[in-house]
mmCIF file of C-alpha atoms in Angstrom:
data_model
loop_
_atom_site.group_PDB
_atom_site.id
_atom_site.type_symbol
_atom_site.label_atom_id
_atom_site.label_comp_id
_atom_site.label_asym_id
_atom_site.label_seq_id
_atom_site.Cartn_x
_atom_site.Cartn_y
_atom_site.Cartn_z
ATOM 1 C CA UNK R 288 -10.724 30.316 -21.285
ATOM 2 C CA UNK R 289 -8.725 33.658 -20.538
ATOM 3 C CA UNK R 290 -10.857 36.135 -18.525
ATOM 4 C CA UNK R 291 -10.921 39.678 -18.917
ATOM 5 C CA UNK R 292 -8.835 40.427 -15.806
ATOM 6 C CA UNK R 293 -6.034 38.498 -17.512
ATOM 7 C CA UNK R 294 -6.333 40.500 -20.568
ATOM 8 C CA UNK R 295 -6.674 44.227 -18.573
ATOM 9 C CA UNK R 296 -3.125 42.917 -16.909
ATOM 10 C CA UNK R 297 -1.605 41.908 -19.919
ATOM 11 C CA UNK R 298 -2.328 45.762 -21.473
ATOM 12 C CA UNK R 299 -4.962 47.030 -23.893
ATOM 13 C CA UNK R 300 -4.336 51.075 -24.221
ATOM 14 C CA UNK R 301 -4.249 52.122 -27.466
ATOM 15 C CA UNK R 302 -5.387 48.688 -28.942
ATOM 16 C CA UNK R 303 -8.820 48.193 -30.837
ATOM 17 C CA UNK R 304 -11.071 45.834 -28.697
ATOM 18 C CA UNK R 305 -13.697 44.280 -30.297
ATOM 19 C CA UNK R 306 -16.662 43.259 -27.922
ATOM 20 C CA UNK R 307 -19.428 41.077 -29.172
ATOM 21 C CA UNK R 308 -22.186 42.523 -26.782
ATOM 22 C CA UNK R 309 -25.636 41.455 -26.437
ATOM 23 C CA UNK R 310 -27.693 44.710 -27.180
ATOM 24 C CA UNK R 311 -30.989 42.914 -28.370
ATOM 25 C CA UNK R 312 -33.228 44.990 -26.654
ATOM 26 C CA UNK R 313 -36.941 45.353 -26.899
ATOM 27 C CA UNK R 314 -38.224 48.290 -29.002
ATOM 28 C CA UNK R 315 -41.280 50.285 -29.166
ATOM 29 C CA UNK R 316 -40.173 52.045 -32.306
ATOM 30 C CA UNK R 317 -37.177 53.980 -31.133
ATOM 31 C CA UNK R 318 -37.749 53.721 -27.500
ATOM 32 C CA UNK R 319 -36.186 50.946 -25.398
ATOM 33 C CA UNK R 320 -38.746 49.465 -23.109
ATOM 34 C CA UNK R 321 -35.978 47.245 -21.255
ATOM 35 C CA UNK R 322 -32.441 47.698 -21.522
ATOM 36 C CA UNK R 323 -31.349 45.255 -18.955
ATOM 37 C CA UNK R 324 -28.755 43.706 -21.759
ATOM 38 C CA UNK R 325 -27.261 46.821 -22.163
ATOM 39 C CA UNK R 326 -26.821 47.438 -18.416
ATOM 40 C CA UNK R 327 -25.489 44.075 -18.080
ATOM 41 C CA UNK R 328 -22.546 44.528 -20.711
ATOM 42 C CA UNK R 329 -21.853 48.059 -19.739
ATOM 43 C CA UNK R 330 -19.253 47.663 -16.836
ATOM 44 C CA UNK R 331 -17.060 45.433 -19.417
ATOM 45 C CA UNK R 332 -17.356 47.965 -21.635
ATOM 46 C CA UNK R 333 -16.640 50.955 -18.924
ATOM 47 C CA UNK R 334 -13.473 48.915 -18.001
ATOM 48 C CA UNK R 335 -11.791 48.450 -21.135
ATOM 49 C CA UNK R 336 -12.472 52.184 -22.126
ATOM 50 C CA UNK R 337 -10.952 53.413 -18.646
ATOM 51 C CA UNK R 338 -7.856 51.107 -19.573
ATOM 52 C CA UNK R 339 -7.225 53.102 -22.573
ATOM 53 C CA UNK R 340 -8.664 50.640 -25.301
ATOM 54 C CA UNK R 341 -10.339 51.715 -28.596
ATOM 55 C CA UNK R 342 -13.481 49.751 -28.023
ATOM 56 C CA UNK R 343 -15.645 48.685 -31.122
ATOM 57 C CA UNK R 344 -18.710 47.222 -29.665
ATOM 58 C CA UNK R 345 -21.343 44.999 -32.064
ATOM 59 C CA UNK R 346 -24.458 43.017 -31.549
ATOM 60 C CA UNK R 347 -27.626 42.218 -33.336
ATOM 61 C CA UNK R 348 -30.709 43.311 -32.885
ATOM 62 C CA UNK R 349 -34.056 41.311 -33.920
ATOM 63 C CA UNK R 350 -34.236 39.137 -36.932
ATOM 64 C CA UNK R 351 -33.446 41.418 -40.147
ATOM 65 C CA UNK R 352 -33.135 39.438 -43.143
ATOM 66 C CA UNK R 353 -29.665 39.743 -44.176
ATOM 67 C CA UNK R 354 -29.604 43.880 -45.340
ATOM 68 C CA UNK R 355 -30.307 47.063 -43.538
ATOM 69 C CA UNK R 356 -33.688 47.878 -41.959
ATOM 70 C CA UNK R 357 -34.384 50.973 -39.673
ATOM 71 C CA UNK R 358 -36.561 49.287 -37.409
ATOM 72 C CA UNK R 359 -33.941 46.943 -36.185
ATOM 73 C CA UNK R 360 -31.152 49.899 -35.788
ATOM 74 C CA UNK R 361 -29.014 49.719 -33.009
ATOM 75 C CA UNK R 362 -28.697 53.529 -32.750
ATOM 76 C CA UNK R 363 -31.061 53.771 -30.091
ATOM 77 C CA UNK R 364 -29.138 50.888 -27.966
ATOM 78 C CA UNK R 365 -25.697 53.311 -28.846
ATOM 79 C CA UNK R 366 -27.454 55.948 -27.541
ATOM 80 C CA UNK R 367 -28.655 54.562 -24.007
ATOM 81 C CA UNK R 368 -25.085 52.954 -23.642
ATOM 82 C CA UNK R 369 -23.705 56.376 -23.839
ATOM 83 C CA UNK R 370 -26.061 57.607 -21.111
ATOM 84 C CA UNK R 371 -24.744 54.436 -19.215
ATOM 85 C CA UNK R 372 -21.254 54.884 -19.722
ATOM 86 C CA UNK R 373 -21.455 59.241 -19.191
ATOM 87 C CA UNK R 374 -19.383 59.550 -22.433
ATOM 88 C CA UNK R 375 -20.278 60.160 -26.058
ATOM 89 C CA UNK R 376 -20.402 56.837 -27.819
ATOM 90 C CA UNK R 377 -19.788 57.081 -31.760
ATOM 91 C CA UNK R 378 -22.219 55.283 -34.173
ATOM 92 C CA UNK R 379 -21.265 53.433 -37.333
ATOM 93 C CA UNK R 380 -24.369 53.267 -39.869
ATOM 94 C CA UNK R 381 -22.741 50.230 -41.432
ATOM 95 C CA UNK R 382 -21.202 47.038 -39.921
ATOM 96 C CA UNK R 383 -18.261 46.528 -42.199
ATOM 97 C CA UNK R 384 -18.399 49.459 -44.795
ATOM 98 C CA UNK R 385 -17.050 53.014 -45.211
ATOM 99 C CA UNK R 386 -18.650 54.099 -41.928
ATOM 100 C CA UNK R 387 -17.596 51.767 -39.823
ATOM 101 C CA UNK R 388 -13.958 51.633 -40.914
ATOM 102 C CA UNK R 389 -13.966 55.277 -40.497
ATOM 103 C CA UNK R 390 -15.551 55.353 -37.263
ATOM 104 C CA UNK R 391 -12.864 52.941 -35.878
ATOM 105 C CA UNK R 392 -10.226 54.777 -37.590
ATOM 106 C CA UNK R 393 -11.361 58.159 -35.243
ATOM 107 C CA UNK R 394 -11.329 56.571 -32.202
ATOM 108 C CA UNK R 395 -8.624 57.530 -29.663
ATOM 109 C CA UNK R 396 -7.761 55.894 -26.356
ATOM 110 C CA UNK R 397 -10.589 55.239 -24.252
ATOM 111 C CA UNK R 398 -13.506 55.817 -26.832
ATOM 112 C CA UNK R 399 -16.195 53.594 -27.426
ATOM 113 C CA UNK R 400 -18.292 53.361 -30.970
ATOM 114 C CA UNK R 401 -20.950 50.825 -31.743
ATOM 115 C CA UNK R 402 -21.484 49.533 -35.247
ATOM 116 C CA UNK R 403 -24.741 48.962 -37.035
ATOM 117 C CA UNK R 404 -26.414 45.859 -36.449
ATOM 118 C CA UNK R 405 -24.320 42.840 -37.433
ATOM 119 C CA UNK R 406 -27.696 40.964 -38.918
ATOM 120 C CA UNK R 407 -27.779 43.488 -41.176
ATOM 121 C CA UNK R 408 -25.043 41.597 -43.543
ATOM 122 C CA UNK R 409 -25.996 38.245 -44.469
ATOM 123 C CA UNK R 410 -22.571 36.657 -43.584
ATOM 124 C CA UNK R 411 -23.174 36.744 -39.680
ATOM 125 C CA UNK R 412 -25.873 34.317 -40.065
ATOM 126 C CA UNK R 413 -24.880 32.554 -42.876
ATOM 127 C CA UNK R 414 -24.880 28.445 -42.374
ATOM 128 C CA UNK R 415 -22.053 28.636 -45.324
ATOM 129 C CA UNK R 416 -18.837 28.378 -43.449
ATOM 130 C CA UNK R 417 -17.026 30.257 -46.421
ATOM 131 C CA UNK R 418 -19.618 33.303 -46.358
ATOM 132 C CA UNK R 419 -19.683 33.362 -42.623
ATOM 133 C CA UNK R 420 -15.744 33.169 -42.587
ATOM 134 C CA UNK R 421 -15.532 36.026 -45.104
ATOM 135 C CA UNK R 422 -17.624 38.521 -42.973
ATOM 136 C CA UNK R 423 -15.701 37.432 -39.886
ATOM 137 C CA UNK R 424 -12.399 38.577 -41.989
ATOM 138 C CA UNK R 425 -13.820 41.739 -42.365
ATOM 139 C CA UNK R 426 -14.997 42.440 -39.004
ATOM 140 C CA UNK R 427 -11.468 41.034 -37.746
ATOM 141 C CA UNK R 428 -9.582 43.650 -39.950
ATOM 142 C CA UNK R 429 -11.569 46.415 -37.252
ATOM 143 C CA UNK R 430 -10.021 45.089 -34.319
ATOM 144 C CA UNK R 431 -7.071 44.131 -32.564
ATOM 145 C CA UNK R 432 -8.479 41.731 -30.050
ATOM 146 C CA UNK R 433 -11.750 40.318 -29.286
ATOM 147 C CA UNK R 434 -13.796 40.015 -25.995
ATOM 148 C CA UNK R 435 -17.044 37.754 -26.465
ATOM 149 C CA UNK R 436 -19.469 39.127 -23.744
ATOM 150 C CA UNK R 437 -22.758 38.777 -25.463
ATOM 151 C CA UNK R 438 -24.462 35.575 -23.621
ATOM 152 C CA UNK R 439 -27.512 35.870 -25.144
ATOM 153 C CA UNK R 440 -25.983 35.098 -28.357
ATOM 154 C CA UNK R 441 -23.233 32.280 -27.460
ATOM 155 C CA UNK R 442 -25.593 29.368 -28.644
ATOM 156 C CA UNK R 443 -25.270 30.566 -31.963
ATOM 157 C CA UNK R 444 -22.873 29.626 -34.630
ATOM 158 C CA UNK R 445 -22.743 33.062 -36.031
ATOM 159 C CA UNK R 446 -19.791 34.869 -37.659
ATOM 160 C CA UNK R 447 -19.046 37.522 -34.918
ATOM 161 C CA UNK R 448 -19.600 34.896 -32.157
ATOM 162 C CA UNK R 449 -17.924 31.680 -33.692
ATOM 163 C CA UNK R 450 -15.632 32.603 -36.405
ATOM 164 C CA UNK R 451 -14.305 35.865 -35.281
ATOM 165 C CA UNK R 452 -12.605 34.609 -32.137
ATOM 166 C CA UNK R 453 -10.488 32.291 -34.353
ATOM 167 C CA UNK R 454 -9.246 35.421 -35.803
ATOM 168 C CA UNK R 455 -8.125 37.409 -33.179
ATOM 169 C CA UNK R 456 -6.699 37.077 -29.759
ATOM 170 C CA UNK R 457 -9.673 36.728 -27.226
ATOM 171 C CA UNK R 458 -10.882 36.701 -24.185
ATOM 172 C CA UNK R 459 -14.658 36.207 -21.918
ATOM 173 C CA UNK R 460 -15.830 39.310 -20.908
ATOM 174 C CA UNK R 461 -17.334 39.944 -17.150
ATOM 175 C CA UNK R 462 -20.668 39.086 -18.100
ATOM 176 C CA UNK R 463 -19.968 35.838 -19.786
ATOM 177 C CA UNK R 464 -17.714 34.788 -16.587
ATOM 178 C CA UNK R 465 -20.689 35.614 -14.385
ATOM 179 C CA UNK R 466 -23.422 34.093 -16.601
ATOM 180 C CA UNK R 467 -21.224 30.666 -16.938
ATOM 181 C CA UNK R 468 -20.523 30.465 -13.115
ATOM 182 C CA UNK R 469 -24.078 30.827 -12.449
ATOM 183 C CA UNK R 470 -25.225 27.987 -14.635
ATOM 184 C CA UNK R 471 -22.566 25.446 -13.002
ATOM 185 C CA UNK R 472 -24.621 26.086 -10.014
ATOM 186 C CA UNK R 473 -27.261 24.778 -11.522
ATOM 187 C CA UNK R 474 -25.930 21.701 -13.091
ATOM 188 C CA UNK R 475 -22.789 20.942 -10.702
ATOM 189 C CA UNK R 476 -22.935 20.069 -6.852
ATOM 190 C CA UNK R 477 -26.269 21.810 -6.598
ATOM 191 C CA UNK R 478 -27.434 22.905 -3.042
ATOM 192 C CA UNK R 479 -30.825 20.954 -2.280
ATOM 193 C CA UNK R 480 -33.801 20.982 -2.695
ATOM 194 C CA UNK R 481 -33.419 22.239 -6.220
ATOM 195 C CA UNK R 482 -36.741 23.147 -7.797
ATOM 196 C CA UNK R 483 -36.731 24.119 -11.384
ATOM 197 C CA UNK R 484 -40.008 26.224 -12.830
ATOM 198 C CA UNK R 485 -40.854 26.054 -16.260
ATOM 199 C CA UNK R 486 -43.257 28.276 -18.356
ATOM 200 C CA UNK R 487 -43.402 30.014 -21.784
ATOM 201 C CA UNK R 488 -45.596 29.013 -24.529
ATOM 202 C CA UNK R 489 -44.148 26.108 -26.263
ATOM 203 C CA UNK R 490 -43.419 22.398 -24.474
ATOM 204 C CA UNK R 491 -41.361 21.719 -26.982
ATOM 205 C CA UNK R 492 -38.893 24.360 -26.330
ATOM 206 C CA UNK R 493 -38.423 23.035 -22.654
ATOM 207 C CA UNK R 494 -38.174 19.252 -23.223
ATOM 208 C CA UNK R 495 -34.623 19.816 -23.323
ATOM 209 C CA UNK R 496 -34.292 20.893 -20.022
ATOM 210 C CA UNK R 497 -36.618 18.379 -18.756
ATOM 211 C CA UNK R 498 -34.585 15.523 -19.837
ATOM 212 C CA UNK R 499 -31.393 17.130 -18.743
ATOM 213 C CA UNK R 500 -32.588 18.186 -15.264
ATOM 214 C CA UNK R 501 -34.795 14.815 -14.169
ATOM 215 C CA UNK R 502 -31.902 13.219 -12.423
ATOM 216 C CA UNK R 503 -31.047 16.845 -10.850
ATOM 217 C CA UNK R 504 -33.930 18.490 -9.577
ATOM 218 C CA UNK R 505 -35.954 17.534 -6.861
ATOM 219 C CA UNK R 506 -39.318 19.390 -8.327
ATOM 220 C CA UNK R 507 -40.323 20.587 -11.473
ATOM 221 C CA UNK R 508 -43.308 23.204 -11.631
ATOM 222 C CA UNK R 509 -44.794 23.597 -14.712
ATOM 223 C CA UNK R 510 -47.210 26.814 -15.772
ATOM 224 C CA UNK R 511 -47.528 28.584 -18.903
ATOM 225 C CA UNK R 512 -48.915 27.662 -22.085
ATOM 226 C CA UNK R 513 -47.138 24.399 -22.055
ATOM 227 C CA UNK R 514 -48.873 23.464 -18.906
ATOM 228 C CA UNK R 515 -51.720 22.201 -21.002
ATOM 229 C CA UNK R 516 -50.044 19.581 -22.926
ATOM 230 C CA UNK R 517 -49.308 18.442 -19.697
ATOM 231 C CA UNK R 518 -52.867 18.685 -18.663
ATOM 232 C CA UNK R 519 -53.995 16.739 -21.954
ATOM 233 C CA UNK R 520 -51.572 14.045 -21.424
ATOM 234 C CA UNK R 521 -53.295 13.114 -18.255
ATOM 235 C CA UNK R 522 -56.783 13.014 -19.910
ATOM 236 C CA UNK R 523 -57.826 16.407 -19.085
ATOM 237 C CA UNK R 524 -60.004 18.676 -21.288
ATOM 238 C CA UNK R 525 -58.060 22.040 -22.405
ATOM 239 C CA UNK R 526 -60.522 23.863 -24.543
ATOM 240 C CA UNK R 527 -59.042 26.055 -26.409
ATOM 241 C CA UNK R 528 -55.606 26.579 -24.770
ATOM 242 C CA UNK R 529 -52.654 26.446 -26.250
ATOM 243 C CA UNK R 530 -51.369 22.584 -27.054
ATOM 244 C CA UNK R 531 -48.973 20.822 -28.885
ATOM 245 C CA UNK R 532 -50.661 17.219 -29.391
ATOM 246 C CA UNK R 533 -47.704 15.986 -30.964
ATOM 247 C CA UNK R 534 -45.385 16.335 -27.923
ATOM 248 C CA UNK R 535 -47.975 14.234 -25.712
ATOM 249 C CA UNK R 536 -46.478 10.991 -25.751
ATOM 250 C CA UNK R 537 -43.153 12.599 -24.999
ATOM 251 C CA UNK R 538 -44.456 14.513 -21.937
ATOM 252 C CA UNK R 539 -46.321 11.446 -20.864
ATOM 253 C CA UNK R 540 -42.722 9.580 -20.740
ATOM 254 C CA UNK R 541 -41.102 12.512 -18.879
ATOM 255 C CA UNK R 542 -44.173 12.172 -16.157
ATOM 256 C CA UNK R 543 -43.301 8.495 -15.990
ATOM 257 C CA UNK R 544 -39.711 8.878 -15.881
ATOM 258 C CA UNK R 545 -40.202 11.341 -13.110
ATOM 259 C CA UNK R 546 -42.473 9.069 -10.700
ATOM 260 C CA UNK R 547 -39.427 6.755 -10.907
ATOM 261 C CA UNK R 548 -36.626 9.082 -10.232
ATOM 262 C CA UNK R 549 -38.889 10.112 -7.288
ATOM 263 C CA UNK R 550 -38.860 13.567 -9.028
ATOM 264 C CA UNK R 551 -41.875 15.497 -7.967
ATOM 265 C CA UNK R 552 -43.925 17.139 -10.784
ATOM 266 C CA UNK R 553 -46.182 20.188 -9.615
ATOM 267 C CA UNK R 554 -48.626 20.938 -12.379
ATOM 268 C CA UNK R 555 -51.463 23.574 -11.874
ATOM 269 C CA UNK R 556 -54.616 22.967 -9.832
ATOM 270 C CA UNK R 557 -56.640 25.485 -11.254
ATOM 271 C CA UNK R 558 -56.604 27.878 -14.136
ATOM 272 C CA UNK R 559 -57.793 31.189 -15.139
ATOM 273 C CA UNK R 560 -59.914 30.897 -18.468
ATOM 274 C CA UNK R 561 -61.603 32.997 -21.087
ATOM 275 C CA UNK R 562 -63.638 33.021 -24.282
ATOM 276 C CA UNK R 563 -60.591 35.093 -26.077
ATOM 277 C CA UNK R 564 -57.069 36.211 -26.194
ATOM 278 C CA UNK R 565 -56.956 39.410 -24.188
ATOM 279 C CA UNK R 566 -56.370 42.480 -25.840
ATOM 280 C CA UNK R 567 -52.593 43.461 -25.190
ATOM 281 C CA UNK R 568 -52.670 47.094 -26.426
ATOM 282 C CA UNK R 569 -55.499 48.494 -24.711
ATOM 283 C CA UNK R 570 -55.211 46.215 -21.644
ATOM 284 C CA UNK R 571 -59.300 46.232 -21.364
ATOM 285 C CA UNK R 572 -60.374 44.195 -18.273
ATOM 286 C CA UNK R 573 -60.529 40.483 -19.555
ATOM 287 C CA UNK R 574 -62.523 39.112 -16.485
ATOM 288 C CA UNK R 575 -61.213 35.648 -16.341
ATOM 289 C CA UNK R 576 -62.741 32.823 -14.509
ATOM 290 C CA UNK R 577 -60.638 30.381 -11.952
ATOM 291 C CA UNK R 578 -61.687 26.670 -12.683
ATOM 292 C CA UNK R 579 -60.219 23.583 -11.970
ATOM 293 C CA UNK R 580 -57.503 22.291 -13.994
ATOM 294 C CA UNK R 581 -59.393 19.018 -14.522
ATOM 295 C CA UNK R 582 -62.347 20.829 -15.054
ATOM 296 C CA UNK R 583 -61.656 23.375 -17.867
ATOM 297 C CA UNK R 584 -64.659 24.500 -20.257
ATOM 298 C CA UNK R 585 -64.602 22.881 -23.927
ATOM 299 C CA UNK R 586 -64.971 26.375 -25.397
ATOM 300 C CA UNK R 587 -62.679 28.461 -23.163
ATOM 301 C CA UNK R 588 -58.890 28.702 -23.013
ATOM 302 C CA UNK R 589 -56.527 29.104 -20.280
ATOM 303 C CA UNK R 590 -54.344 32.013 -19.753
ATOM 304 C CA UNK R 591 -52.688 31.796 -16.361
ATOM 305 C CA UNK R 592 -52.413 29.595 -13.484
ATOM 306 C CA UNK R 593 -55.147 30.229 -11.097
ATOM 307 C CA UNK R 594 -54.923 31.380 -7.583
ATOM 308 C CA UNK R 595 -55.036 28.272 -5.977
ATOM 309 C CA UNK R 596 -51.966 26.766 -7.858
ATOM 310 C CA UNK R 597 -50.173 30.573 -7.471
ATOM 311 C CA UNK R 598 -50.334 29.634 -3.483
ATOM 312 C CA UNK R 599 -49.330 25.832 -4.286
ATOM 313 C CA UNK R 600 -46.609 27.142 -6.561
ATOM 314 C CA UNK R 601 -45.041 29.114 -3.729
ATOM 315 C CA UNK R 602 -45.172 26.622 -0.883
ATOM 316 C CA UNK R 603 -43.163 24.771 -3.018
ATOM 317 C CA UNK R 604 -40.434 26.979 -3.632
ATOM 318 C CA UNK R 605 -40.609 28.431 0.025
ATOM 319 C CA UNK R 606 -37.941 26.018 1.210
ATOM 320 C CA UNK R 607 -36.055 25.440 -1.893
ATOM 321 C CA UNK R 608 -32.310 26.100 -1.731
ATOM 322 C CA UNK R 609 -31.706 26.596 -5.386
ATOM 323 C CA UNK R 610 -34.509 27.552 -7.797
ATOM 324 C CA UNK R 611 -34.347 27.882 -12.004
ATOM 325 C CA UNK R 612 -37.186 29.904 -13.257
ATOM 326 C CA UNK R 613 -37.534 29.960 -17.205
ATOM 327 C CA UNK R 614 -40.659 31.275 -18.609
ATOM 328 C CA UNK R 615 -44.184 32.922 -17.381
ATOM 329 C CA UNK R 616 -46.972 31.326 -15.814
ATOM 330 C CA UNK R 617 -49.658 33.243 -18.021
ATOM 331 C CA UNK R 618 -49.784 36.098 -20.123
ATOM 332 C CA UNK R 619 -47.977 38.526 -17.803
ATOM 333 C CA UNK R 620 -48.472 41.284 -20.033
ATOM 334 C CA UNK R 621 -52.199 41.581 -19.290
ATOM 335 C CA UNK R 622 -52.954 42.747 -15.621
ATOM 336 C CA UNK R 623 -55.916 40.193 -15.323
ATOM 337 C CA UNK R 624 -53.164 37.250 -16.100
ATOM 338 C CA UNK R 625 -50.289 38.757 -14.244
ATOM 339 C CA UNK R 626 -51.152 36.976 -10.826
ATOM 340 C CA UNK R 627 -49.454 33.688 -11.399
ATOM 341 C CA UNK R 628 -46.256 34.839 -12.823
ATOM 342 C CA UNK R 629 -45.931 37.205 -9.934
ATOM 343 C CA UNK R 630 -46.753 34.793 -7.146
ATOM 344 C CA UNK R 631 -43.757 32.909 -8.770
ATOM 345 C CA UNK R 632 -41.085 36.002 -8.814
ATOM 346 C CA UNK R 633 -42.511 36.757 -4.815
ATOM 347 C CA UNK R 634 -41.847 33.337 -4.002
ATOM 348 C CA UNK R 635 -37.987 33.524 -5.462
ATOM 349 C CA UNK R 636 -37.875 37.006 -3.620
ATOM 350 C CA UNK R 637 -38.810 35.321 -0.574
ATOM 351 C CA UNK R 638 -36.847 32.540 -0.797
ATOM 352 C CA UNK R 639 -33.694 32.265 1.395
ATOM 353 C CA UNK R 640 -32.051 30.473 -1.387
ATOM 354 C CA UNK R 641 -30.334 30.977 -4.406
ATOM 355 C CA UNK R 642 -32.730 32.068 -7.025
ATOM 356 C CA UNK R 643 -31.784 32.276 -10.635
ATOM 357 C CA UNK R 644 -34.594 34.046 -13.426
ATOM 358 C CA UNK R 645 -33.192 32.307 -16.752
ATOM 359 C CA UNK R 646 -33.540 35.065 -19.315
ATOM 360 C CA UNK R 647 -36.041 35.817 -22.031
ATOM 361 C CA UNK R 648 -39.583 36.520 -20.998
ATOM 362 C CA UNK R 649 -39.116 35.779 -17.239
ATOM 363 C CA UNK R 650 -36.318 38.721 -16.965
ATOM 364 C CA UNK R 651 -38.640 41.112 -18.996
ATOM 365 C CA UNK R 652 -41.902 39.869 -16.495
ATOM 366 C CA UNK R 653 -40.103 40.811 -13.671
ATOM 367 C CA UNK R 654 -39.256 44.081 -14.433
ATOM 368 C CA UNK R 655 -42.514 44.814 -15.912
ATOM 369 C CA UNK R 656 -44.347 43.684 -12.741
ATOM 370 C CA UNK R 657 -42.189 46.226 -10.908
ATOM 371 C CA UNK R 658 -39.748 43.503 -8.637
ATOM 372 C CA UNK R 659 -36.111 44.907 -7.885
ATOM 373 C CA UNK R 660 -33.676 43.073 -9.857
ATOM 374 C CA UNK R 661 -30.988 42.933 -6.828
ATOM 375 C CA UNK R 662 -33.939 40.696 -4.959
ATOM 376 C CA UNK R 663 -32.966 37.769 -6.882
ATOM 377 C CA UNK R 664 -29.575 35.774 -7.436
ATOM 378 C CA UNK R 665 -29.209 36.504 -10.970
ATOM 379 C CA UNK R 666 -31.264 37.541 -13.858
ATOM 380 C CA UNK R 667 -29.523 36.047 -16.788
ATOM 381 C CA UNK R 668 -29.518 38.166 -19.894
ATOM 382 C CA UNK R 669 -29.798 34.438 -22.242
ATOM 383 C CA UNK R 670 -33.060 32.420 -22.188
ATOM 384 C CA UNK R 671 -32.305 30.323 -25.171
ATOM 385 C CA UNK R 672 -28.296 30.049 -24.061
ATOM 386 C CA UNK R 673 -29.105 29.233 -20.768
ATOM 387 C CA UNK R 674 -31.675 26.522 -21.857
ATOM 388 C CA UNK R 675 -29.034 25.160 -24.215
ATOM 389 C CA UNK R 676 -26.320 25.017 -21.361
ATOM 390 C CA UNK R 677 -28.919 23.414 -19.255
ATOM 391 C CA UNK R 678 -29.644 20.881 -21.870
ATOM 392 C CA UNK R 679 -26.003 19.817 -21.741
ATOM 393 C CA UNK R 680 -25.368 21.281 -25.136
ATOM 394 C CA UNK R 681 -21.686 22.420 -26.395
ATOM 395 C CA UNK R 682 -22.309 26.348 -27.134
ATOM 396 C CA UNK R 683 -20.372 27.818 -29.832
ATOM 397 C CA UNK R 684 -19.858 30.959 -28.776
ATOM 398 C CA UNK R 685 -18.184 29.529 -25.412
ATOM 399 C CA UNK R 686 -16.260 27.040 -27.577
ATOM 400 C CA UNK R 687 -14.959 29.668 -29.183
ATOM 401 C CA UNK R 688 -13.388 31.430 -26.562
ATOM 402 C CA UNK R 689 -11.319 28.326 -25.165
ATOM 403 C CA UNK R 690 -7.831 28.593 -25.523
#
């Protein structure tokens, strides 16, 4: 896989460099609420521009239905990128149409342009190879070189991620190189003790990771909505909590396998419960109650790990040499259910080991809760991509960058 350092050494001045970035940032209307992904890719774009390239940045945002939708416009991301670069960034109002061609043609050496949301074109995400390839052909007309640096999308077999690199000389950007290097630390020659913290809503989203890491991790800590499937698998009442009943047999199998391998599974000993899901808009006081994890009332739902669990989890992370964390411990968006997630984040900050926050809601949580990003070993820009890598899957976007 060619690196951006090698590409820059060859020279990019005057050449159109297509950077597949991940600018898929959360928006409140047109206001970006977390610009982490833009900040992560900005150094690659800046280096190319400083070397005299004519940089064409492309990304998806959200899940539009293959047609233009103002709610998913990348215009706010283009504006923020310009602020980070300290330079004007041109914006094309389409992906491969008249505006894109004119905007790219108008670039001079060292200038940057952002194309409109790639998913406004159905060819980007099409499962039909010919349709996807046809879109990639049109994108290729806008560039001379391809740089893949949108790690959050490399697990997708999409036109700009998988098909386009085959049509242009290509290299991996600095962000992808960093992300892959970090993930190798979690899968190859791992420093021990190795702790994995998994949360989030659905246990089905994490079973592949558990399966692949059971023979690598020393302990696995479970929180979030997925913890209730584990508690139910142990025969406990979970009330109205989130539950994937069809996954109980699989969970029971992993608990048995972990015991056989000597891997410690850490489940909550207490849970915060309430009568209903909290109002995340008004954030009105929810007044939760902490109950033992094996004594949940049938009429209530669990929404966070309890204070005893938070202390337990912190103790299980204190001596870890390597920690991977993906998924919040509770409904962290509400202050009454944020303490479990806060406790895990603080434990990673306090740890002397190498800590990795695995993107998605976990990355958003550490920022929303006010933690210094530099206090963690690495905050990934790709939750789904990180998980699939840790599951041992081949990621199309990485495979496409191999020579």
